[in-house]
Amino acid sequence: MLAGSYLLAVWTPQGQALENAALRGADQVSGQDFVSANVELHAITMVSLAALTLLVATIALVRRRVDLAVAGAGLIVLSQAITQLLKRFILPRPELVDAAGHAHNSFPSGHTTIALTVIFALILVVPYRMRGIMMFFAAPWALSIGAYTITAQWHRFSDTLGAMAVALLCACLSSWWLARRGRVVRYRGRTFRGRVILAVLIMGLTALTLAMGGLLWGAGFSRGIDFSAPDEVWDYNAYLGASVLSLGFAGLSILSFWGLWHRRDVAPAARSAGADTDSR
């Protein structure tokens, strides 16, 4: 996903033209939507990121699991380091089309990386019985940040997609590390119906937004629209497509990692590390 989004969107004239059109289309959003997006994004600072990382580590330490704190906090820190390294030093953005003020390199999105890694880290550290409540409050925020970056013209759709790939990679590495240490156990308690309903709602939203984005972008390509030429209607369609696709892929990413930890938890500190593990 990381390589594909980068190569298709950054290294092809068609990809650059489409995403630049989406940024032009964002000029048409209402003032209230633009302000709301900026408010949400400006709330993500180094201070708030440090506070969220501390929260993740604290939850793990309350469970008396230092290794879980390392996995959760390390997931956030590592993913942000990779994102910034890729964006600033490794992945260039060639000028293949007239960017009209949108030539800056922004792949991958640091804000999207933060949103997803925070919720992935919370999935790791929050006890299974409380995970559904956490998802109810955290998932809407994590789902929306990528779309907000497009509305505020901070990032392109491919930037959010690349960030999701980095976040998933680091989350899977943390999960693998915990499993290798024999810390992952099967949860044998009851099924939480509210959690099932929440998952189904996110699935429905994900399917709907992916379909809408595909139709919006597909209509332009099927008609042979030249997205490098400014056009209010097609620019706005490109923006809407980018926004809902970002929302849809965020939902897909969250569902994938949440599903990976379905009925899985980290063993309490008092239990034997080798008892009832799921690292087999």
Tab-separated table of C-alpha atoms in Angstrom:
chain	number	residue	atom	x	y	z
A	1	MET	CA	0.000	0.000	0.000
A	2	LEU	CA	2.852	2.389	0.837
A	3	ALA	CA	4.788	1.737	-2.370
A	4	GLY	CA	1.681	1.532	-4.552
A	5	SER	CA	0.186	4.820	-3.398
A	6	TYR	CA	3.527	6.575	-3.711
A	7	LEU	CA	4.308	5.288	-7.203
A	8	LEU	CA	0.816	5.818	-8.632
A	9	ALA	CA	0.041	9.181	-7.063
A	10	VAL	CA	3.477	10.821	-6.908
A	11	TRP	CA	5.362	9.387	-9.866
A	12	THR	CA	2.680	9.575	-12.554
A	13	PRO	CA	1.340	12.752	-14.207
A	14	GLN	CA	-2.218	11.405	-13.916
A	15	GLY	CA	-1.850	10.806	-10.191
A	16	GLN	CA	-0.403	14.227	-9.525
A	17	ALA	CA	-3.048	15.929	-11.674
A	18	LEU	CA	-5.910	14.158	-9.880
A	19	GLU	CA	-4.629	14.983	-6.413
A	20	ASN	CA	-3.894	18.593	-7.339
A	21	ALA	CA	-7.458	18.842	-8.628
A	22	ALA	CA	-8.679	17.562	-5.256
A	23	LEU	CA	-6.703	20.287	-3.497
A	24	ARG	CA	-8.220	22.888	-5.823
A	25	GLY	CA	-11.643	21.427	-5.094
A	26	ALA	CA	-11.060	21.950	-1.384
A	27	ASP	CA	-11.160	25.685	-2.102
A	28	GLN	CA	-14.913	25.262	-2.489
A	29	VAL	CA	-15.642	23.875	0.980
A	30	SER	CA	-17.604	26.081	3.347
A	31	GLY	CA	-15.739	28.363	5.707
A	32	GLN	CA	-17.123	26.444	8.678
A	33	ASP	CA	-15.847	23.093	7.369
A	34	PHE	CA	-12.429	24.591	6.646
A	35	VAL	CA	-12.184	26.092	10.129
A	36	SER	CA	-13.378	22.865	11.789
A	37	ALA	CA	-10.766	20.834	9.928
A	38	ASN	CA	-7.996	23.230	10.927
A	39	VAL	CA	-9.107	23.257	14.560
A	40	GLU	CA	-8.949	19.462	14.721
A	41	LEU	CA	-5.549	19.362	13.051
A	42	HIS	CA	-4.033	22.147	15.132
A	43	ALA	CA	-5.054	20.218	18.245
A	44	ILE	CA	-2.447	17.617	17.277
A	45	THR	CA	0.818	19.085	18.555
A	46	MET	CA	4.040	17.734	20.001
A	47	VAL	CA	2.555	18.345	23.457
A	48	SER	CA	-0.695	16.487	22.718
A	49	LEU	CA	1.257	13.670	21.047
A	50	ALA	CA	3.473	13.349	24.117
A	51	ALA	CA	0.369	13.332	26.340
A	52	LEU	CA	-1.286	10.602	24.277
A	53	THR	CA	1.893	8.530	24.299
A	54	LEU	CA	2.113	8.957	28.072
A	55	LEU	CA	-1.532	7.889	28.389
A	56	VAL	CA	-0.827	4.714	26.402
A	57	ALA	CA	2.209	3.903	28.539
A	58	THR	CA	0.321	4.648	31.758
A	59	ILE	CA	-2.518	2.273	30.889
A	60	ALA	CA	0.019	-0.474	30.242
A	61	LEU	CA	1.898	0.240	33.478
A	62	VAL	CA	-1.352	0.196	35.477
A	63	ARG	CA	-1.708	-3.327	34.110
A	64	ARG	CA	1.824	-3.936	35.442
A	65	ARG	CA	3.199	-4.668	31.989
A	66	VAL	CA	6.357	-2.760	31.161
A	67	ASP	CA	6.756	-4.638	27.891
A	68	LEU	CA	3.231	-3.587	26.865
A	69	ALA	CA	4.119	0.036	27.607
A	70	VAL	CA	7.187	-0.317	25.402
A	71	ALA	CA	5.108	-1.873	22.611
A	72	GLY	CA	2.363	0.751	22.747
A	73	ALA	CA	4.514	3.862	23.145
A	74	GLY	CA	7.165	2.463	20.814
A	75	LEU	CA	4.540	1.957	18.118
A	76	ILE	CA	3.655	5.663	18.180
A	77	VAL	CA	7.247	6.909	18.312
A	78	LEU	CA	8.600	4.525	15.661
A	79	SER	CA	5.811	5.207	13.184
A	80	GLN	CA	6.270	8.974	13.504
A	81	ALA	CA	10.023	8.636	13.043
A	82	ILE	CA	9.511	6.565	9.884
A	83	THR	CA	6.911	8.988	8.531
A	84	GLN	CA	9.107	12.044	9.014
A	85	LEU	CA	12.171	10.271	7.635
A	86	LEU	CA	10.298	9.204	4.499
A	87	LYS	CA	8.730	12.618	3.936
A	88	ARG	CA	11.767	14.783	4.603
A	89	PHE	CA	14.713	12.746	3.331
A	90	ILE	CA	13.825	9.623	1.352
A	91	LEU	CA	10.756	10.074	-0.866
A	92	PRO	CA	11.056	13.001	-3.307
A	93	ARG	CA	8.166	14.536	-5.248
A	94	PRO	CA	9.040	15.209	-8.897
A	95	GLU	CA	7.296	18.067	-10.694
A	96	LEU	CA	5.446	16.188	-13.426
A	97	VAL	CA	2.544	18.632	-13.860
A	98	ASP	CA	1.847	22.277	-13.118
A	99	ALA	CA	1.224	22.199	-9.366
A	100	ALA	CA	-0.169	25.739	-9.094
A	101	GLY	CA	0.965	26.239	-5.516
A	102	HIS	CA	0.639	22.580	-4.443
A	103	ALA	CA	4.148	21.342	-5.270
A	104	HIS	CA	5.282	20.698	-1.684
A	105	ASN	CA	6.142	17.142	-0.729
A	106	SER	CA	3.784	15.843	1.961
A	107	PHE	CA	3.978	12.034	1.623
A	108	PRO	CA	3.175	10.436	4.071
A	109	SER	CA	0.889	12.414	6.399
A	110	GLY	CA	2.228	12.808	9.924
A	111	HIS	CA	-1.182	13.741	11.352
A	112	THR	CA	-2.840	10.647	9.880
A	113	THR	CA	-0.003	8.502	11.196
A	114	ILE	CA	-0.525	9.908	14.685
A	115	ALA	CA	-4.287	9.337	14.659
A	116	LEU	CA	-4.041	5.719	13.554
A	117	THR	CA	-1.077	4.743	15.703
A	118	VAL	CA	-2.742	6.179	18.794
A	119	ILE	CA	-5.838	4.051	18.263
A	120	PHE	CA	-3.707	1.013	17.372
A	121	ALA	CA	-1.674	1.509	20.553
A	122	LEU	CA	-4.871	1.796	22.590
A	123	ILE	CA	-6.107	-1.466	21.071
A	124	LEU	CA	-2.909	-3.046	22.373
A	125	VAL	CA	-2.905	-1.646	25.895
A	126	VAL	CA	-6.588	-1.333	26.847
A	127	PRO	CA	-7.938	-4.545	28.452
A	128	TYR	CA	-10.147	-6.537	26.117
A	129	ARG	CA	-13.315	-6.032	28.135
A	130	MET	CA	-12.869	-2.224	27.859
A	131	ARG	CA	-11.705	-2.130	24.245
A	132	GLY	CA	-15.163	-1.606	22.762
A	133	ILE	CA	-15.787	1.473	24.930
A	134	MET	CA	-12.420	2.878	23.903
A	135	MET	CA	-13.209	2.285	20.225
A	136	PHE	CA	-16.582	4.019	20.569
A	137	PHE	CA	-14.880	7.246	21.636
A	138	ALA	CA	-11.562	7.042	19.750
A	139	ALA	CA	-12.581	5.581	16.374
A	140	PRO	CA	-14.535	8.634	15.075
A	141	TRP	CA	-11.547	10.881	15.763
A	142	ALA	CA	-9.041	8.513	14.172
A	143	LEU	CA	-11.277	7.955	11.141
A	144	SER	CA	-11.714	11.651	10.414
A	145	ILE	CA	-8.174	13.043	10.682
A	146	GLY	CA	-7.068	11.920	7.212
A	147	ALA	CA	-10.111	13.507	5.587
A	148	TYR	CA	-9.560	16.678	7.611
A	149	THR	CA	-6.026	17.012	6.230
A	150	ILE	CA	-7.466	17.060	2.697
A	151	THR	CA	-10.191	19.581	3.578
A	152	ALA	CA	-7.596	21.870	5.170
A	153	GLN	CA	-5.314	21.347	2.118
A	154	TRP	CA	-2.511	20.088	4.331
A	155	HIS	CA	-2.235	16.735	2.556
A	156	ARG	CA	-3.257	14.709	-0.459
A	157	PHE	CA	-5.180	11.426	-0.412
A	158	SER	CA	-2.027	9.420	-1.165
A	159	ASP	CA	-0.347	11.025	1.861
A	160	THR	CA	-3.059	9.626	4.139
A	161	LEU	CA	-2.875	6.213	2.465
A	162	GLY	CA	0.893	6.076	2.926
A	163	ALA	CA	0.480	7.043	6.585
A	164	MET	CA	-2.006	4.215	7.095
A	165	ALA	CA	0.517	1.754	5.671
A	166	VAL	CA	3.255	2.982	8.029
A	167	ALA	CA	0.902	2.823	11.017
A	168	LEU	CA	-0.247	-0.709	10.183
A	169	LEU	CA	3.322	-1.891	9.656
A	170	CYS	CA	4.476	-0.576	13.039
A	171	ALA	CA	1.350	-1.876	14.791
A	172	CYS	CA	1.937	-5.348	13.366
A	173	LEU	CA	5.589	-5.211	14.443
A	174	SER	CA	4.534	-4.375	18.007
A	175	SER	CA	1.984	-7.203	17.967
A	176	TRP	CA	4.584	-9.632	16.623
A	177	TRP	CA	7.042	-8.596	19.351
A	178	LEU	CA	4.464	-9.192	22.076
A	179	ALA	CA	3.473	-12.547	20.586
A	180	ARG	CA	7.113	-13.641	20.334
A	181	ARG	CA	7.486	-12.880	24.047
A	182	GLY	CA	4.506	-15.093	24.799
A	183	ARG	CA	2.355	-12.228	26.036
A	184	VAL	CA	-0.674	-12.631	23.759
A	185	VAL	CA	-3.458	-14.813	25.158
A	186	ARG	CA	-6.900	-15.794	24.001
A	187	TYR	CA	-9.804	-13.984	25.674
A	188	ARG	CA	-12.366	-16.571	26.791
A	189	GLY	CA	-15.003	-14.299	28.274
A	190	ARG	CA	-18.409	-13.337	26.963
A	191	THR	CA	-19.190	-11.642	23.650
A	192	PHE	CA	-19.998	-7.935	23.840
A	193	ARG	CA	-22.972	-7.192	21.597
A	194	GLY	CA	-22.426	-3.446	21.615
A	195	ARG	CA	-18.952	-3.996	20.224
A	196	VAL	CA	-20.337	-6.122	17.415
A	197	ILE	CA	-22.808	-3.366	16.511
A	198	LEU	CA	-20.011	-0.788	16.483
A	199	ALA	CA	-17.873	-2.972	14.226
A	200	VAL	CA	-20.781	-3.479	11.820
A	201	LEU	CA	-21.408	0.281	11.703
A	202	ILE	CA	-17.749	0.964	10.884
A	203	MET	CA	-17.866	-1.762	8.229
A	204	GLY	CA	-20.946	-0.172	6.671
A	205	LEU	CA	-19.366	3.290	6.699
A	206	THR	CA	-16.180	1.886	5.200
A	207	ALA	CA	-17.992	0.115	2.379
A	208	LEU	CA	-20.150	3.150	1.620
A	209	THR	CA	-17.280	5.632	1.507
A	210	LEU	CA	-15.079	3.381	-0.611
A	211	ALA	CA	-17.938	2.907	-3.075
A	212	MET	CA	-18.673	6.635	-3.188
A	213	GLY	CA	-15.027	7.509	-3.729
A	214	GLY	CA	-14.686	4.927	-6.459
A	215	LEU	CA	-17.748	6.293	-8.255
A	216	LEU	CA	-16.630	9.919	-7.978
A	217	TRP	CA	-13.158	9.260	-9.316
A	218	GLY	CA	-14.286	6.584	-11.738
A	219	ALA	CA	-16.779	8.950	-13.370
A	220	GLY	CA	-13.996	11.401	-14.181
A	221	PHE	CA	-11.659	8.785	-15.602
A	222	SER	CA	-14.414	7.116	-17.635
A	223	ARG	CA	-15.177	10.453	-19.285
A	224	GLY	CA	-11.539	11.142	-20.003
A	225	ILE	CA	-11.450	14.283	-17.849
A	226	ASP	CA	-8.157	16.162	-17.889
A	227	PHE	CA	-7.696	16.841	-14.189
A	228	SER	CA	-4.706	19.083	-14.865
A	229	ALA	CA	-7.100	21.691	-16.311
A	230	PRO	CA	-9.001	23.575	-13.581
A	231	ASP	CA	-12.740	22.879	-13.611
A	232	GLU	CA	-14.945	23.711	-10.636
A	233	VAL	CA	-17.235	20.706	-10.980
A	234	TRP	CA	-14.588	18.044	-11.525
A	235	ASP	CA	-12.178	19.620	-9.043
A	236	TYR	CA	-14.864	19.400	-6.373
A	237	ASN	CA	-15.680	15.815	-7.379
A	238	ALA	CA	-11.981	15.000	-7.073
A	239	TYR	CA	-11.931	16.553	-3.604
A	240	LEU	CA	-15.031	14.672	-2.466
A	241	GLY	CA	-13.599	11.434	-3.828
A	242	ALA	CA	-10.294	11.970	-2.035
A	243	SER	CA	-12.027	12.785	1.257
A	244	VAL	CA	-14.372	9.807	1.321
A	245	LEU	CA	-11.664	7.432	0.104
A	246	SER	CA	-9.402	8.601	2.918
A	247	LEU	CA	-12.233	7.968	5.362
A	248	GLY	CA	-12.907	4.551	3.844
A	249	PHE	CA	-9.303	3.363	3.892
A	250	ALA	CA	-8.920	4.606	7.461
A	251	GLY	CA	-11.923	2.471	8.367
A	252	LEU	CA	-10.400	-0.484	6.549
A	253	SER	CA	-7.102	-0.029	8.398
A	254	ILE	CA	-8.777	0.222	11.805
A	255	LEU	CA	-11.011	-2.776	11.147
A	256	SER	CA	-8.014	-4.830	9.990
A	257	PHE	CA	-5.956	-4.239	13.117
A	258	TRP	CA	-8.939	-4.438	15.451
A	259	GLY	CA	-9.844	-7.742	13.807
A	260	LEU	CA	-6.275	-8.996	14.279
A	261	TRP	CA	-6.763	-8.536	18.040
A	262	HIS	CA	-10.292	-9.968	18.108
A	263	ARG	CA	-10.625	-12.007	21.313
A	264	ARG	CA	-6.931	-11.462	21.991
A	265	ASP	CA	-5.439	-9.731	25.022
A	266	VAL	CA	-2.117	-9.333	26.791
A	267	ALA	CA	-1.623	-11.681	29.707
A	268	PRO	CA	-1.873	-10.131	33.194
A	269	ALA	CA	1.491	-9.734	34.922
A	270	ALA	CA	0.628	-12.391	37.513
A	271	ARG	CA	0.079	-15.093	34.894
A	272	SER	CA	2.774	-17.348	33.580
A	273	ALA	CA	4.128	-15.979	30.314
A	274	GLY	CA	3.801	-19.359	28.688
A	275	ALA	CA	0.277	-20.154	29.856
A	276	ASP	CA	-2.492	-20.201	27.303
A	277	THR	CA	-0.485	-18.134	24.811
A	278	ASP	CA	-1.601	-17.530	21.290
A	279	SER	CA	1.908	-17.206	19.878
A	280	ARG	CA	1.807	-20.708	18.510
